[in-house]
Every structure is written in C-alpha cells, then in structure tokens.
Amino acid sequence: AASAAAAVTASGPRVIALADLSSALAEADVVVNILPLTPETRNFYDAVFFARMKREALFANMGRGGSVDEDALADALKSGTIAGALLDVTATEPLPPASPLWELPNLILTSHYSGFHPHYDEMVLEIFLDNLGRYGRGEDLRNVVDKRLGY
C-alpha cells in the first residue's frame, strides 16, 4: 500500500506522508491522481477528500477511473467545493452518454490520451527487446506487473 504522496504548494514540490495528506490538500492548487487501482485506492477520491481541498483547487485524474468516486466529484464541481477537474480516465470507458459528468462546465474530459507519446512505439520496442535479453539470461525483467498488487 502507498505510504507517501507528492504535493506542489507555493513553496514548491514536496513528498508528504499519507497521514499528512489532509493538511496538504488545504494548500494544494492542483491534485493529480496517478494511483493504480487496488482495493485500497478504489474510490480513494471521495466527498471527504474533495471537501478537504481548497475551493480554488483543480483535480486531475490520469491514473485509474475507479479511484475516483465520480458522483462525489460531480457534486464537488456543481457545488463549487473545488474549482474544476480534468479526467483522462473514467470508471467506465467510454463514459456512458447518461453520465452527469458530460454536463459540467468546469470539467474537461479527454479520451484516455495521457499515455500517448510520439515515440511510444520505439520506447515499447526498446523495453521489449531489453526484457527479451534479460529473460534469456535469467535476469529480472523491467516493468513487471504484479497482479496480486493490482499494478
């Protein structure tokens, strides 16, 4: 389970213990989710979380859609609890036409695009070829996913 988070405040970026996250939220201008989806992170960003953010703050989800309680986010955006949000991922993709998220003027929705990079294919090929060599030599592989952990 995660034990630390990063925050960017007026004094610059810093790493904080999750136990100190609540106080950091009151200072943060932008909160960006890049968490994997695990039992511990499902709906991690809920109504209580958004209520701890300052009203001028923005929330961005580039991690996993299931880590955000989308109803709580919609309520926070409608009520002005937070100023705005950007979602590159949602719990259900594509986002259903009936989702209330479509109607929020202070929400930007993108189509799961944050992972694209102009040199993505070359990067993937380099990792694949390196891992192929490592496998042949009996060495540990790079970027291994542990399904038990969820990432």
mmCIF file of C-alpha atoms in Angstrom:
data_model
loop_
_atom_site.group_PDB
_atom_site.id
_atom_site.type_symbol
_atom_site.label_atom_id
_atom_site.label_comp_id
_atom_site.label_asym_id
_atom_site.label_seq_id
_atom_site.Cartn_x
_atom_site.Cartn_y
_atom_site.Cartn_z
ATOM 1 C CA ALA A 1 0.000 0.000 0.000
ATOM 2 C CA ALA A 2 1.140 3.529 -0.679
ATOM 3 C CA SER A 3 2.584 5.461 2.236
ATOM 4 C CA ALA A 4 3.511 8.771 0.611
ATOM 5 C CA ALA A 5 2.142 11.313 -1.810
ATOM 6 C CA ALA A 6 3.604 14.275 -3.628
ATOM 7 C CA ALA A 7 2.255 17.784 -3.300
ATOM 8 C CA VAL A 8 3.096 21.027 -5.035
ATOM 9 C CA THR A 9 2.500 24.131 -2.963
ATOM 10 C CA ALA A 10 3.550 27.768 -3.183
ATOM 11 C CA SER A 11 6.861 26.744 -1.638
ATOM 12 C CA GLY A 12 7.424 24.114 -4.339
ATOM 13 C CA PRO A 13 7.006 20.356 -4.681
ATOM 14 C CA ARG A 14 7.339 18.082 -1.695
ATOM 15 C CA VAL A 15 6.771 14.484 -0.663
ATOM 16 C CA ILE A 16 4.382 14.008 2.219
ATOM 17 C CA ALA A 17 3.232 11.059 4.288
ATOM 18 C CA LEU A 18 -0.315 9.963 3.506
ATOM 19 C CA ALA A 19 -1.093 10.703 7.142
ATOM 20 C CA ASP A 20 -0.371 14.385 6.343
ATOM 21 C CA LEU A 21 -2.395 14.443 3.124
ATOM 22 C CA SER A 22 -5.405 16.230 4.618
ATOM 23 C CA SER A 23 -3.399 19.276 5.657
ATOM 24 C CA ALA A 24 -1.557 19.366 2.319
ATOM 25 C CA LEU A 25 -4.881 19.388 0.449
ATOM 26 C CA ALA A 26 -5.799 22.676 2.076
ATOM 27 C CA GLU A 27 -2.694 24.227 0.439
ATOM 28 C CA ALA A 28 -2.533 22.443 -2.928
ATOM 29 C CA ASP A 29 -3.533 24.305 -6.088
ATOM 30 C CA VAL A 30 -3.665 21.128 -8.181
ATOM 31 C CA VAL A 31 -4.135 17.490 -7.177
ATOM 32 C CA VAL A 32 -3.172 14.909 -9.812
ATOM 33 C CA ASN A 33 -4.110 11.251 -9.408
ATOM 34 C CA ILE A 34 -1.715 8.694 -10.881
ATOM 35 C CA LEU A 35 -2.554 5.891 -8.442
ATOM 36 C CA PRO A 36 -3.021 2.319 -9.634
ATOM 37 C CA LEU A 37 -6.423 0.774 -8.939
ATOM 38 C CA THR A 38 -6.215 -1.522 -5.932
ATOM 39 C CA PRO A 39 -8.706 -2.372 -3.178
ATOM 40 C CA GLU A 40 -7.077 0.408 -1.105
ATOM 41 C CA THR A 41 -7.383 3.052 -3.837
ATOM 42 C CA ARG A 42 -10.906 2.299 -5.128
ATOM 43 C CA ASN A 43 -12.947 5.488 -4.558
ATOM 44 C CA PHE A 44 -9.953 6.992 -2.718
ATOM 45 C CA TYR A 45 -11.009 10.391 -4.043
ATOM 46 C CA ASP A 46 -14.388 10.752 -2.372
ATOM 47 C CA ALA A 47 -16.594 13.513 -0.960
ATOM 48 C CA VAL A 48 -14.440 13.835 2.164
ATOM 49 C CA PHE A 49 -11.300 14.140 0.031
ATOM 50 C CA PHE A 50 -12.791 16.865 -2.197
ATOM 51 C CA ALA A 51 -14.128 18.745 0.852
ATOM 52 C CA ARG A 52 -10.564 18.976 2.193
ATOM 53 C CA MET A 53 -9.315 20.645 -0.994
ATOM 54 C CA LYS A 54 -9.368 24.421 -1.248
ATOM 55 C CA ARG A 55 -12.165 25.910 -3.352
ATOM 56 C CA GLU A 56 -9.750 27.312 -5.959
ATOM 57 C CA ALA A 57 -8.070 23.931 -6.484
ATOM 58 C CA LEU A 58 -8.166 21.727 -9.554
ATOM 59 C CA PHE A 59 -8.285 17.930 -9.635
ATOM 60 C CA ALA A 60 -6.882 15.813 -12.476
ATOM 61 C CA ASN A 61 -7.181 12.056 -12.904
ATOM 62 C CA MET A 62 -4.544 10.437 -15.097
ATOM 63 C CA GLY A 63 -4.424 7.230 -13.031
ATOM 64 C CA ARG A 64 -7.382 4.868 -12.883
ATOM 65 C CA GLY A 65 -11.025 5.806 -13.170
ATOM 66 C CA GLY A 66 -12.124 3.561 -10.318
ATOM 67 C CA SER A 67 -10.041 5.514 -7.819
ATOM 68 C CA VAL A 68 -12.458 8.450 -8.118
ATOM 69 C CA ASP A 69 -15.989 8.467 -6.723
ATOM 70 C CA GLU A 70 -17.451 10.158 -9.803
ATOM 71 C CA ASP A 71 -20.722 11.079 -8.069
ATOM 72 C CA ALA A 72 -18.749 12.810 -5.313
ATOM 73 C CA LEU A 73 -16.617 14.594 -7.912
ATOM 74 C CA ALA A 74 -19.713 15.750 -9.812
ATOM 75 C CA ASP A 75 -21.233 17.055 -6.570
ATOM 76 C CA ALA A 76 -17.984 18.854 -5.657
ATOM 77 C CA LEU A 77 -17.858 20.513 -9.070
ATOM 78 C CA LYS A 78 -21.553 21.505 -9.054
ATOM 79 C CA SER A 79 -21.382 22.942 -5.536
ATOM 80 C CA GLY A 80 -18.107 24.804 -6.070
ATOM 81 C CA THR A 81 -16.328 22.724 -3.443
ATOM 82 C CA ILE A 82 -13.459 22.632 -5.964
ATOM 83 C CA ALA A 83 -12.943 24.916 -8.958
ATOM 84 C CA GLY A 84 -12.542 22.363 -11.711
ATOM 85 C CA ALA A 85 -11.321 18.984 -12.860
ATOM 86 C CA LEU A 86 -9.793 17.145 -15.779
ATOM 87 C CA LEU A 87 -10.460 13.445 -16.318
ATOM 88 C CA ASP A 88 -8.366 11.471 -18.773
ATOM 89 C CA VAL A 89 -9.822 8.240 -17.382
ATOM 90 C CA THR A 90 -13.237 7.321 -16.000
ATOM 91 C CA ALA A 91 -14.581 4.310 -14.122
ATOM 92 C CA THR A 92 -16.461 3.160 -17.236
ATOM 93 C CA GLU A 93 -14.881 3.752 -20.626
ATOM 94 C CA PRO A 94 -16.173 5.053 -22.807
ATOM 95 C CA LEU A 95 -18.086 7.310 -20.456
ATOM 96 C CA PRO A 96 -21.812 6.497 -20.790
ATOM 97 C CA PRO A 97 -23.909 9.187 -22.519
ATOM 98 C CA ALA A 98 -26.147 9.449 -19.429
ATOM 99 C CA SER A 99 -23.245 10.320 -17.104
ATOM 100 C CA PRO A 100 -23.751 13.657 -15.311
ATOM 101 C CA LEU A 101 -20.066 14.394 -15.923
ATOM 102 C CA TRP A 102 -20.819 15.385 -19.538
ATOM 103 C CA GLU A 103 -22.877 18.378 -18.377
ATOM 104 C CA LEU A 104 -20.345 20.015 -16.047
ATOM 105 C CA PRO A 105 -18.866 23.238 -17.454
ATOM 106 C CA ASN A 106 -15.908 23.125 -15.054
ATOM 107 C CA LEU A 107 -14.842 19.620 -16.127
ATOM 108 C CA ILE A 108 -12.604 18.747 -19.064
ATOM 109 C CA LEU A 109 -12.900 15.180 -20.369
ATOM 110 C CA THR A 110 -10.225 13.663 -22.585
ATOM 111 C CA SER A 111 -10.282 10.244 -24.177
ATOM 112 C CA HIS A 112 -7.690 8.312 -22.154
ATOM 113 C CA TYR A 113 -4.965 10.111 -24.034
ATOM 114 C CA SER A 114 -2.337 10.883 -21.388
ATOM 115 C CA GLY A 115 -0.332 7.743 -22.147
ATOM 116 C CA PHE A 116 0.280 8.573 -25.795
ATOM 117 C CA HIS A 117 3.704 9.831 -26.772
ATOM 118 C CA PRO A 118 5.202 10.491 -30.219
ATOM 119 C CA HIS A 119 7.953 7.948 -29.540
ATOM 120 C CA TYR A 120 5.766 5.409 -27.727
ATOM 121 C CA ASP A 121 6.336 2.576 -30.218
ATOM 122 C CA GLU A 122 10.115 2.990 -30.058
ATOM 123 C CA MET A 123 10.033 3.085 -26.249
ATOM 124 C CA VAL A 124 7.922 -0.077 -26.041
ATOM 125 C CA LEU A 125 10.152 -1.886 -28.535
ATOM 126 C CA GLU A 126 13.279 -0.938 -26.563
ATOM 127 C CA ILE A 127 11.782 -2.292 -23.328
ATOM 128 C CA PHE A 128 10.560 -5.453 -25.068
ATOM 129 C CA LEU A 129 13.969 -6.189 -26.613
ATOM 130 C CA ASP A 130 15.743 -5.465 -23.333
ATOM 131 C CA ASN A 131 13.333 -7.781 -21.468
ATOM 132 C CA LEU A 132 13.786 -10.485 -24.093
ATOM 133 C CA GLY A 133 17.528 -10.403 -23.471
ATOM 134 C CA ARG A 134 17.029 -10.360 -19.703
ATOM 135 C CA TYR A 135 14.673 -13.343 -19.940
ATOM 136 C CA GLY A 136 17.236 -15.281 -21.975
ATOM 137 C CA ARG A 137 19.916 -14.516 -19.367
ATOM 138 C CA GLY A 138 17.644 -15.404 -16.427
ATOM 139 C CA GLU A 139 17.659 -11.814 -15.121
ATOM 140 C CA ASP A 140 14.830 -9.807 -13.560
ATOM 141 C CA LEU A 141 12.539 -8.133 -16.098
ATOM 142 C CA ARG A 142 11.746 -4.406 -16.284
ATOM 143 C CA ASN A 143 8.243 -3.037 -15.661
ATOM 144 C CA VAL A 144 6.768 -6.252 -14.277
ATOM 145 C CA VAL A 145 3.097 -6.106 -13.283
ATOM 146 C CA ASP A 146 2.188 -7.891 -10.050
ATOM 147 C CA LYS A 147 -1.488 -8.794 -10.463
ATOM 148 C CA ARG A 148 -1.787 -9.512 -6.732
ATOM 149 C CA LEU A 149 -0.953 -5.857 -6.020
ATOM 150 C CA GLY A 150 -3.005 -4.507 -8.902
ATOM 151 C CA TYR A 151 -0.139 -2.773 -10.695
#
